[in-house]
Amino acid sequence: MRHLLVFIICLLCSPFYSQLSLKDGITWATEHNLVLSPKYEVDIGIKDHAAPIIVTRNGGIAIIGDYIEVETEGVKIVVLNDKSEIIFTHFFGPYADNLEAQGIIEDRNGHFYGIMETHDKVKDNDTRERVVKIDHSGKIKWDIALEQKDNHYHRHCNTIVLHSDGKRLSMKGTVQPDKTAIQNKEHYKWTATLDHNGVLIHEIGKKLGK
């Protein structure tokens, strides 16, 4: 057991073992003009929380941020290996909606979930959450918007964490459950889980405020 411990310590100290840090990710994002979400920056470094920058399971970095590509504003996702080499990138442009980067998270199987908020181009306060699942090689598995399903509107996720099973996402935020709530500017607590197939199971809680 003692010899095994010494071997692991030597391996970690070896020049052949490397891992990027969150600081490396922040530096890379700054140098490449990716703008991180101030709202989700507070989750950087918190285990299993979606954040603008995370350390991946293979010692690299995953980043999501607002980005301008060829004069088009959108959201960019970048995944680097432990040598700061790009594994893949994706740019999402504003087709029907304007986009705002939020966070990215990796599940136990090495799949990434990029989370962004979409804003209607006409009514900026008409918002919804958009989640994109990407495998470890960069292939997009699915891309869904959590919008007017079941006549629920204006979902906002405040916190997104990896469920203890390592497969689902647990979400907490607010929602306006119907058009009456929108007219009265009423918001309700909202909790949900999103599974690896993109199936959303959610629950509306108490009304916020008076």
PDB file of C-alpha atoms in Angstrom:
ATOM      1  CA  MET A   1       0.000   0.000   0.000  1.00  0.00           C
ATOM      2  CA  ARG A   2       2.847   2.356   0.887  1.00  0.00           C
ATOM      3  CA  HIS A   3       4.616   1.654  -2.415  1.00  0.00           C
ATOM      4  CA  LEU A   4       1.390   2.315  -4.304  1.00  0.00           C
ATOM      5  CA  LEU A   5       0.982   5.668  -2.550  1.00  0.00           C
ATOM      6  CA  VAL A   6       4.550   6.676  -3.417  1.00  0.00           C
ATOM      7  CA  PHE A   7       3.961   5.675  -7.044  1.00  0.00           C
ATOM      8  CA  ILE A   8       0.795   7.821  -7.297  1.00  0.00           C
ATOM      9  CA  ILE A   9       2.572  10.834  -5.770  1.00  0.00           C
ATOM     10  CA  CYS A  10       5.466  10.441  -8.194  1.00  0.00           C
ATOM     11  CA  LEU A  11       3.058  10.135 -11.094  1.00  0.00           C
ATOM     12  CA  LEU A  12       1.268  13.349 -10.139  1.00  0.00           C
ATOM     13  CA  CYS A  13       4.565  15.183  -9.783  1.00  0.00           C
ATOM     14  CA  SER A  14       5.890  13.819 -13.048  1.00  0.00           C
ATOM     15  CA  PRO A  15       6.201  16.129 -16.081  1.00  0.00           C
ATOM     16  CA  PHE A  16       4.195  13.522 -18.014  1.00  0.00           C
ATOM     17  CA  TYR A  17       1.111  14.286 -15.897  1.00  0.00           C
ATOM     18  CA  SER A  18      -0.553  17.617 -16.483  1.00  0.00           C
ATOM     19  CA  GLN A  19      -3.881  19.217 -15.832  1.00  0.00           C
ATOM     20  CA  LEU A  20      -5.142  22.636 -16.757  1.00  0.00           C
ATOM     21  CA  SER A  21      -6.519  24.858 -14.016  1.00  0.00           C
ATOM     22  CA  LEU A  22      -9.539  27.123 -13.905  1.00  0.00           C
ATOM     23  CA  LYS A  23      -7.103  30.034 -14.023  1.00  0.00           C
ATOM     24  CA  ASP A  24      -5.743  28.640 -17.309  1.00  0.00           C
ATOM     25  CA  GLY A  25      -9.297  28.556 -18.622  1.00  0.00           C
ATOM     26  CA  ILE A  26      -9.993  32.166 -17.612  1.00  0.00           C
ATOM     27  CA  THR A  27      -6.754  33.267 -19.283  1.00  0.00           C
ATOM     28  CA  TRP A  28      -7.584  31.338 -22.464  1.00  0.00           C
ATOM     29  CA  ALA A  29     -11.104  32.800 -22.581  1.00  0.00           C
ATOM     30  CA  THR A  30      -9.769  36.342 -22.132  1.00  0.00           C
ATOM     31  CA  GLU A  31      -7.097  35.913 -24.802  1.00  0.00           C
ATOM     32  CA  HIS A  32      -9.656  34.539 -27.275  1.00  0.00           C
ATOM     33  CA  ASN A  33     -12.393  37.106 -26.570  1.00  0.00           C
ATOM     34  CA  LEU A  34     -14.947  34.823 -24.943  1.00  0.00           C
ATOM     35  CA  VAL A  35     -17.143  36.752 -22.501  1.00  0.00           C
ATOM     36  CA  LEU A  36     -18.176  34.700 -19.470  1.00  0.00           C
ATOM     37  CA  SER A  37     -21.575  34.960 -17.789  1.00  0.00           C
ATOM     38  CA  PRO A  38     -21.306  37.072 -14.589  1.00  0.00           C
ATOM     39  CA  LYS A  39     -24.391  35.274 -13.278  1.00  0.00           C
ATOM     40  CA  TYR A  40     -22.740  31.850 -13.501  1.00  0.00           C
ATOM     41  CA  GLU A  41     -19.168  32.886 -12.677  1.00  0.00           C
ATOM     42  CA  VAL A  42     -20.028  32.378  -8.993  1.00  0.00           C
ATOM     43  CA  ASP A  43     -20.283  28.633  -9.733  1.00  0.00           C
ATOM     44  CA  ILE A  44     -16.764  28.345 -11.171  1.00  0.00           C
ATOM     45  CA  GLY A  45     -14.843  25.764  -9.150  1.00  0.00           C
ATOM     46  CA  ILE A  46     -17.893  24.286  -7.392  1.00  0.00           C
ATOM     47  CA  LYS A  47     -18.010  20.538  -7.950  1.00  0.00           C
ATOM     48  CA  ASP A  48     -20.682  19.327 -10.411  1.00  0.00           C
ATOM     49  CA  HIS A  49     -22.087  22.829 -10.979  1.00  0.00           C
ATOM     50  CA  ALA A  50     -22.608  24.234 -14.462  1.00  0.00           C
ATOM     51  CA  ALA A  51     -20.249  27.183 -14.872  1.00  0.00           C
ATOM     52  CA  PRO A  52     -18.665  29.208 -17.697  1.00  0.00           C
ATOM     53  CA  ILE A  53     -15.425  27.248 -17.193  1.00  0.00           C
ATOM     54  CA  ILE A  54     -14.934  23.723 -15.832  1.00  0.00           C
ATOM     55  CA  VAL A  55     -12.011  21.321 -15.561  1.00  0.00           C
ATOM     56  CA  THR A  56     -12.876  18.211 -17.592  1.00  0.00           C
ATOM     57  CA  ARG A  57     -12.460  14.635 -16.444  1.00  0.00           C
ATOM     58  CA  ASN A  58      -9.364  14.182 -18.622  1.00  0.00           C
ATOM     59  CA  GLY A  59      -7.608  17.222 -17.160  1.00  0.00           C
ATOM     60  CA  GLY A  60      -8.580  19.695 -19.851  1.00  0.00           C
ATOM     61  CA  ILE A  61     -10.904  22.684 -19.844  1.00  0.00           C
ATOM     62  CA  ALA A  62     -14.408  23.333 -21.198  1.00  0.00           C
ATOM     63  CA  ILE A  63     -15.519  26.926 -21.766  1.00  0.00           C
ATOM     64  CA  ILE A  64     -18.784  28.567 -22.821  1.00  0.00           C
ATOM     65  CA  GLY A  65     -19.028  32.282 -23.484  1.00  0.00           C
ATOM     66  CA  ASP A  66     -20.549  35.018 -25.584  1.00  0.00           C
ATOM     67  CA  TYR A  67     -18.535  35.493 -28.757  1.00  0.00           C
ATOM     68  CA  ILE A  68     -18.515  37.475 -32.001  1.00  0.00           C
ATOM     69  CA  GLU A  69     -17.697  35.394 -35.069  1.00  0.00           C
ATOM     70  CA  VAL A  70     -17.500  37.173 -38.428  1.00  0.00           C
ATOM     71  CA  GLU A  71     -19.530  40.112 -37.033  1.00  0.00           C
ATOM     72  CA  THR A  72     -22.202  37.730 -35.721  1.00  0.00           C
ATOM     73  CA  GLU A  73     -22.947  37.707 -32.000  1.00  0.00           C
ATOM     74  CA  GLY A  74     -23.607  34.301 -30.487  1.00  0.00           C
ATOM     75  CA  VAL A  75     -22.339  31.679 -28.051  1.00  0.00           C
ATOM     76  CA  LYS A  76     -19.170  29.621 -28.414  1.00  0.00           C
ATOM     77  CA  ILE A  77     -18.254  26.354 -26.706  1.00  0.00           C
ATOM     78  CA  VAL A  78     -14.601  25.276 -26.618  1.00  0.00           C
ATOM     79  CA  VAL A  79     -13.135  22.080 -25.145  1.00  0.00           C
ATOM     80  CA  LEU A  80      -9.361  21.812 -24.667  1.00  0.00           C
ATOM     81  CA  ASN A  81      -7.198  18.839 -23.721  1.00  0.00           C
ATOM     82  CA  ASP A  82      -4.611  18.966 -20.925  1.00  0.00           C
ATOM     83  CA  LYS A  83      -2.066  20.506 -23.327  1.00  0.00           C
ATOM     84  CA  SER A  84      -4.385  23.413 -24.206  1.00  0.00           C
ATOM     85  CA  GLU A  85      -5.024  21.913 -27.645  1.00  0.00           C
ATOM     86  CA  ILE A  86      -8.551  22.348 -29.011  1.00  0.00           C
ATOM     87  CA  ILE A  87     -10.548  19.099 -29.114  1.00  0.00           C
ATOM     88  CA  PHE A  88     -13.608  20.784 -30.592  1.00  0.00           C
ATOM     89  CA  THR A  89     -15.481  24.074 -30.813  1.00  0.00           C
ATOM     90  CA  HIS A  90     -19.067  24.984 -31.658  1.00  0.00           C
ATOM     91  CA  PHE A  91     -20.526  28.389 -32.429  1.00  0.00           C
ATOM     92  CA  PHE A  92     -24.264  29.001 -32.042  1.00  0.00           C
ATOM     93  CA  GLY A  93     -25.598  32.036 -33.865  1.00  0.00           C
ATOM     94  CA  PRO A  94     -28.805  34.010 -33.275  1.00  0.00           C
ATOM     95  CA  TYR A  95     -31.239  32.615 -35.817  1.00  0.00           C
ATOM     96  CA  ALA A  96     -34.706  33.131 -34.313  1.00  0.00           C
ATOM     97  CA  ASP A  97     -33.466  34.432 -30.942  1.00  0.00           C
ATOM     98  CA  ASN A  98     -30.541  36.277 -29.424  1.00  0.00           C
ATOM     99  CA  LEU A  99     -28.349  34.044 -27.276  1.00  0.00           C
ATOM    100  CA  GLU A 100     -26.606  34.510 -23.944  1.00  0.00           C
ATOM    101  CA  ALA A 101     -24.039  32.024 -22.615  1.00  0.00           C
ATOM    102  CA  GLN A 102     -24.624  30.607 -19.139  1.00  0.00           C
ATOM    103  CA  GLY A 103     -22.727  27.466 -18.152  1.00  0.00           C
ATOM    104  CA  ILE A 104     -21.349  24.113 -19.239  1.00  0.00           C
ATOM    105  CA  ILE A 105     -21.211  20.824 -17.344  1.00  0.00           C
ATOM    106  CA  GLU A 106     -19.811  17.341 -17.987  1.00  0.00           C
ATOM    107  CA  ASP A 107     -21.567  14.120 -16.986  1.00  0.00           C
ATOM    108  CA  ARG A 108     -19.925  10.920 -15.736  1.00  0.00           C
ATOM    109  CA  ASN A 109     -19.752   9.541 -19.294  1.00  0.00           C
ATOM    110  CA  GLY A 110     -17.830  12.492 -20.695  1.00  0.00           C
ATOM    111  CA  HIS A 111     -20.783  14.185 -22.401  1.00  0.00           C
ATOM    112  CA  PHE A 112     -21.049  17.959 -22.204  1.00  0.00           C
ATOM    113  CA  TYR A 113     -24.184  20.054 -21.722  1.00  0.00           C
ATOM    114  CA  GLY A 114     -23.995  23.663 -22.874  1.00  0.00           C
ATOM    115  CA  ILE A 115     -26.637  25.896 -21.319  1.00  0.00           C
ATOM    116  CA  MET A 116     -27.663  29.246 -22.759  1.00  0.00           C
ATOM    117  CA  GLU A 117     -30.546  31.660 -22.407  1.00  0.00           C
ATOM    118  CA  THR A 118     -32.408  32.758 -25.527  1.00  0.00           C
ATOM    119  CA  HIS A 119     -34.096  36.143 -25.905  1.00  0.00           C
ATOM    120  CA  ASP A 120     -36.798  36.858 -28.460  1.00  0.00           C
ATOM    121  CA  LYS A 121     -35.478  39.424 -30.960  1.00  0.00           C
ATOM    122  CA  VAL A 122     -38.675  41.472 -30.666  1.00  0.00           C
ATOM    123  CA  LYS A 123     -39.466  41.024 -26.962  1.00  0.00           C
ATOM    124  CA  ASP A 124     -36.164  40.774 -25.096  1.00  0.00           C
ATOM    125  CA  ASN A 125     -37.909  39.776 -21.854  1.00  0.00           C
ATOM    126  CA  ASP A 126     -39.387  36.731 -23.636  1.00  0.00           C
ATOM    127  CA  THR A 127     -36.739  34.237 -22.581  1.00  0.00           C
ATOM    128  CA  ARG A 128     -36.231  30.492 -22.363  1.00  0.00           C
ATOM    129  CA  GLU A 129     -33.446  28.065 -21.585  1.00  0.00           C
ATOM    130  CA  ARG A 130     -31.635  26.166 -24.344  1.00  0.00           C
ATOM    131  CA  VAL A 131     -29.540  23.060 -23.667  1.00  0.00           C
ATOM    132  CA  VAL A 132     -27.170  21.375 -26.128  1.00  0.00           C
ATOM    133  CA  LYS A 133     -25.721  17.924 -25.454  1.00  0.00           C
ATOM    134  CA  ILE A 134     -22.334  17.194 -27.065  1.00  0.00           C
ATOM    135  CA  ASP A 135     -20.336  13.969 -26.858  1.00  0.00           C
ATOM    136  CA  HIS A 136     -16.622  13.800 -25.991  1.00  0.00           C
ATOM    137  CA  SER A 137     -15.601  14.037 -29.675  1.00  0.00           C
ATOM    138  CA  GLY A 138     -17.702  17.142 -30.346  1.00  0.00           C
ATOM    139  CA  LYS A 139     -20.744  15.560 -32.010  1.00  0.00           C
ATOM    140  CA  ILE A 140     -24.020  17.261 -31.094  1.00  0.00           C
ATOM    141  CA  LYS A 141     -26.420  14.642 -29.719  1.00  0.00           C
ATOM    142  CA  TRP A 142     -29.421  16.940 -29.255  1.00  0.00           C
ATOM    143  CA  ASP A 143     -30.319  20.617 -28.997  1.00  0.00           C
ATOM    144  CA  ILE A 144     -33.545  21.590 -27.210  1.00  0.00           C
ATOM    145  CA  ALA A 145     -35.263  24.712 -25.891  1.00  0.00           C
ATOM    146  CA  LEU A 146     -37.182  24.568 -22.620  1.00  0.00           C
ATOM    147  CA  GLU A 147     -39.872  26.921 -23.818  1.00  0.00           C
ATOM    148  CA  GLN A 148     -43.643  26.916 -24.060  1.00  0.00           C
ATOM    149  CA  LYS A 149     -44.065  23.233 -23.269  1.00  0.00           C
ATOM    150  CA  ASP A 150     -47.225  22.718 -21.232  1.00  0.00           C
ATOM    151  CA  ASN A 151     -47.924  26.458 -21.721  1.00  0.00           C
ATOM    152  CA  HIS A 152     -45.135  27.417 -19.330  1.00  0.00           C
ATOM    153  CA  TYR A 153     -43.226  30.560 -20.203  1.00  0.00           C
ATOM    154  CA  HIS A 154     -40.057  32.458 -19.352  1.00  0.00           C
ATOM    155  CA  ARG A 155     -38.054  29.795 -17.590  1.00  0.00           C
ATOM    156  CA  HIS A 156     -34.907  31.067 -15.861  1.00  0.00           C
ATOM    157  CA  CYS A 157     -32.351  28.648 -14.396  1.00  0.00           C
ATOM    158  CA  ASN A 158     -30.423  30.053 -11.441  1.00  0.00           C
ATOM    159  CA  THR A 159     -28.539  26.863 -10.594  1.00  0.00           C
ATOM    160  CA  ILE A 160     -27.766  23.765 -12.676  1.00  0.00           C
ATOM    161  CA  VAL A 161     -25.950  20.813 -11.123  1.00  0.00           C
ATOM    162  CA  LEU A 162     -25.146  17.259 -12.116  1.00  0.00           C
ATOM    163  CA  HIS A 163     -27.529  14.841 -10.398  1.00  0.00           C
ATOM    164  CA  SER A 164     -26.001  12.306  -8.027  1.00  0.00           C
ATOM    165  CA  ASP A 165     -26.637   9.567 -10.603  1.00  0.00           C
ATOM    166  CA  GLY A 166     -24.134  11.308 -12.906  1.00  0.00           C
ATOM    167  CA  LYS A 167     -26.548  11.315 -15.847  1.00  0.00           C
ATOM    168  CA  ARG A 168     -29.282  13.874 -15.216  1.00  0.00           C
ATOM    169  CA  LEU A 169     -29.151  17.617 -14.686  1.00  0.00           C
ATOM    170  CA  SER A 170     -30.940  19.150 -11.714  1.00  0.00           C
ATOM    171  CA  MET A 171     -32.248  22.663 -12.322  1.00  0.00           C
ATOM    172  CA  LYS A 172     -33.613  25.362 -10.035  1.00  0.00           C
ATOM    173  CA  GLY A 173     -35.022  28.702 -11.072  1.00  0.00           C
ATOM    174  CA  THR A 174     -38.239  30.556 -11.823  1.00  0.00           C
ATOM    175  CA  VAL A 175     -41.072  30.282 -14.331  1.00  0.00           C
ATOM    176  CA  GLN A 176     -44.208  32.139 -15.359  1.00  0.00           C
ATOM    177  CA  PRO A 177     -46.671  29.249 -15.726  1.00  0.00           C
ATOM    178  CA  ASP A 178     -49.260  30.976 -17.930  1.00  0.00           C
ATOM    179  CA  LYS A 179     -50.140  34.172 -19.766  1.00  0.00           C
ATOM    180  CA  THR A 180     -51.969  35.514 -16.709  1.00  0.00           C
ATOM    181  CA  ALA A 181     -48.756  35.262 -14.694  1.00  0.00           C
ATOM    182  CA  ILE A 182     -46.953  37.177 -17.435  1.00  0.00           C
ATOM    183  CA  GLN A 183     -49.579  39.935 -17.448  1.00  0.00           C
ATOM    184  CA  ASN A 184     -49.440  40.197 -13.648  1.00  0.00           C
ATOM    185  CA  LYS A 185     -45.625  39.898 -13.613  1.00  0.00           C
ATOM    186  CA  GLU A 186     -45.837  36.896 -11.300  1.00  0.00           C
ATOM    187  CA  HIS A 187     -42.955  34.441 -10.955  1.00  0.00           C
ATOM    188  CA  TYR A 188     -43.003  30.981  -9.377  1.00  0.00           C
ATOM    189  CA  LYS A 189     -40.299  28.669  -8.095  1.00  0.00           C
ATOM    190  CA  TRP A 190     -39.350  26.010 -10.618  1.00  0.00           C
ATOM    191  CA  THR A 191     -37.376  22.783 -10.173  1.00  0.00           C
ATOM    192  CA  ALA A 192     -36.636  20.193 -12.821  1.00  0.00           C
ATOM    193  CA  THR A 193     -34.480  17.312 -13.948  1.00  0.00           C
ATOM    194  CA  LEU A 194     -33.295  16.905 -17.527  1.00  0.00           C
ATOM    195  CA  ASP A 195     -32.179  13.395 -18.425  1.00  0.00           C
ATOM    196  CA  HIS A 196     -29.541  12.246 -20.913  1.00  0.00           C
ATOM    197  CA  ASN A 197     -32.211  11.912 -23.620  1.00  0.00           C
ATOM    198  CA  GLY A 198     -33.447  15.480 -23.166  1.00  0.00           C
ATOM    199  CA  VAL A 199     -36.620  14.514 -21.295  1.00  0.00           C
ATOM    200  CA  LEU A 200     -37.679  17.243 -18.863  1.00  0.00           C
ATOM    201  CA  ILE A 201     -39.511  16.451 -15.622  1.00  0.00           C
ATOM    202  CA  HIS A 202     -40.434  19.583 -13.717  1.00  0.00           C
ATOM    203  CA  GLU A 203     -42.486  20.962 -10.867  1.00  0.00           C
ATOM    204  CA  ILE A 204     -43.872  24.425 -10.195  1.00  0.00           C
ATOM    205  CA  GLY A 205     -43.607  25.638  -6.621  1.00  0.00           C
ATOM    206  CA  LYS A 206     -44.827  28.642  -4.671  1.00  0.00           C
ATOM    207  CA  LYS A 207     -45.278  32.125  -6.064  1.00  0.00           C
ATOM    208  CA  LEU A 208     -42.415  34.449  -5.255  1.00  0.00           C
ATOM    209  CA  GLY A 209     -42.967  37.735  -3.466  1.00  0.00           C
ATOM    210  CA  LYS A 210     -46.220  38.817  -1.907  1.00  0.00           C
TER     211      LYS A 210
END
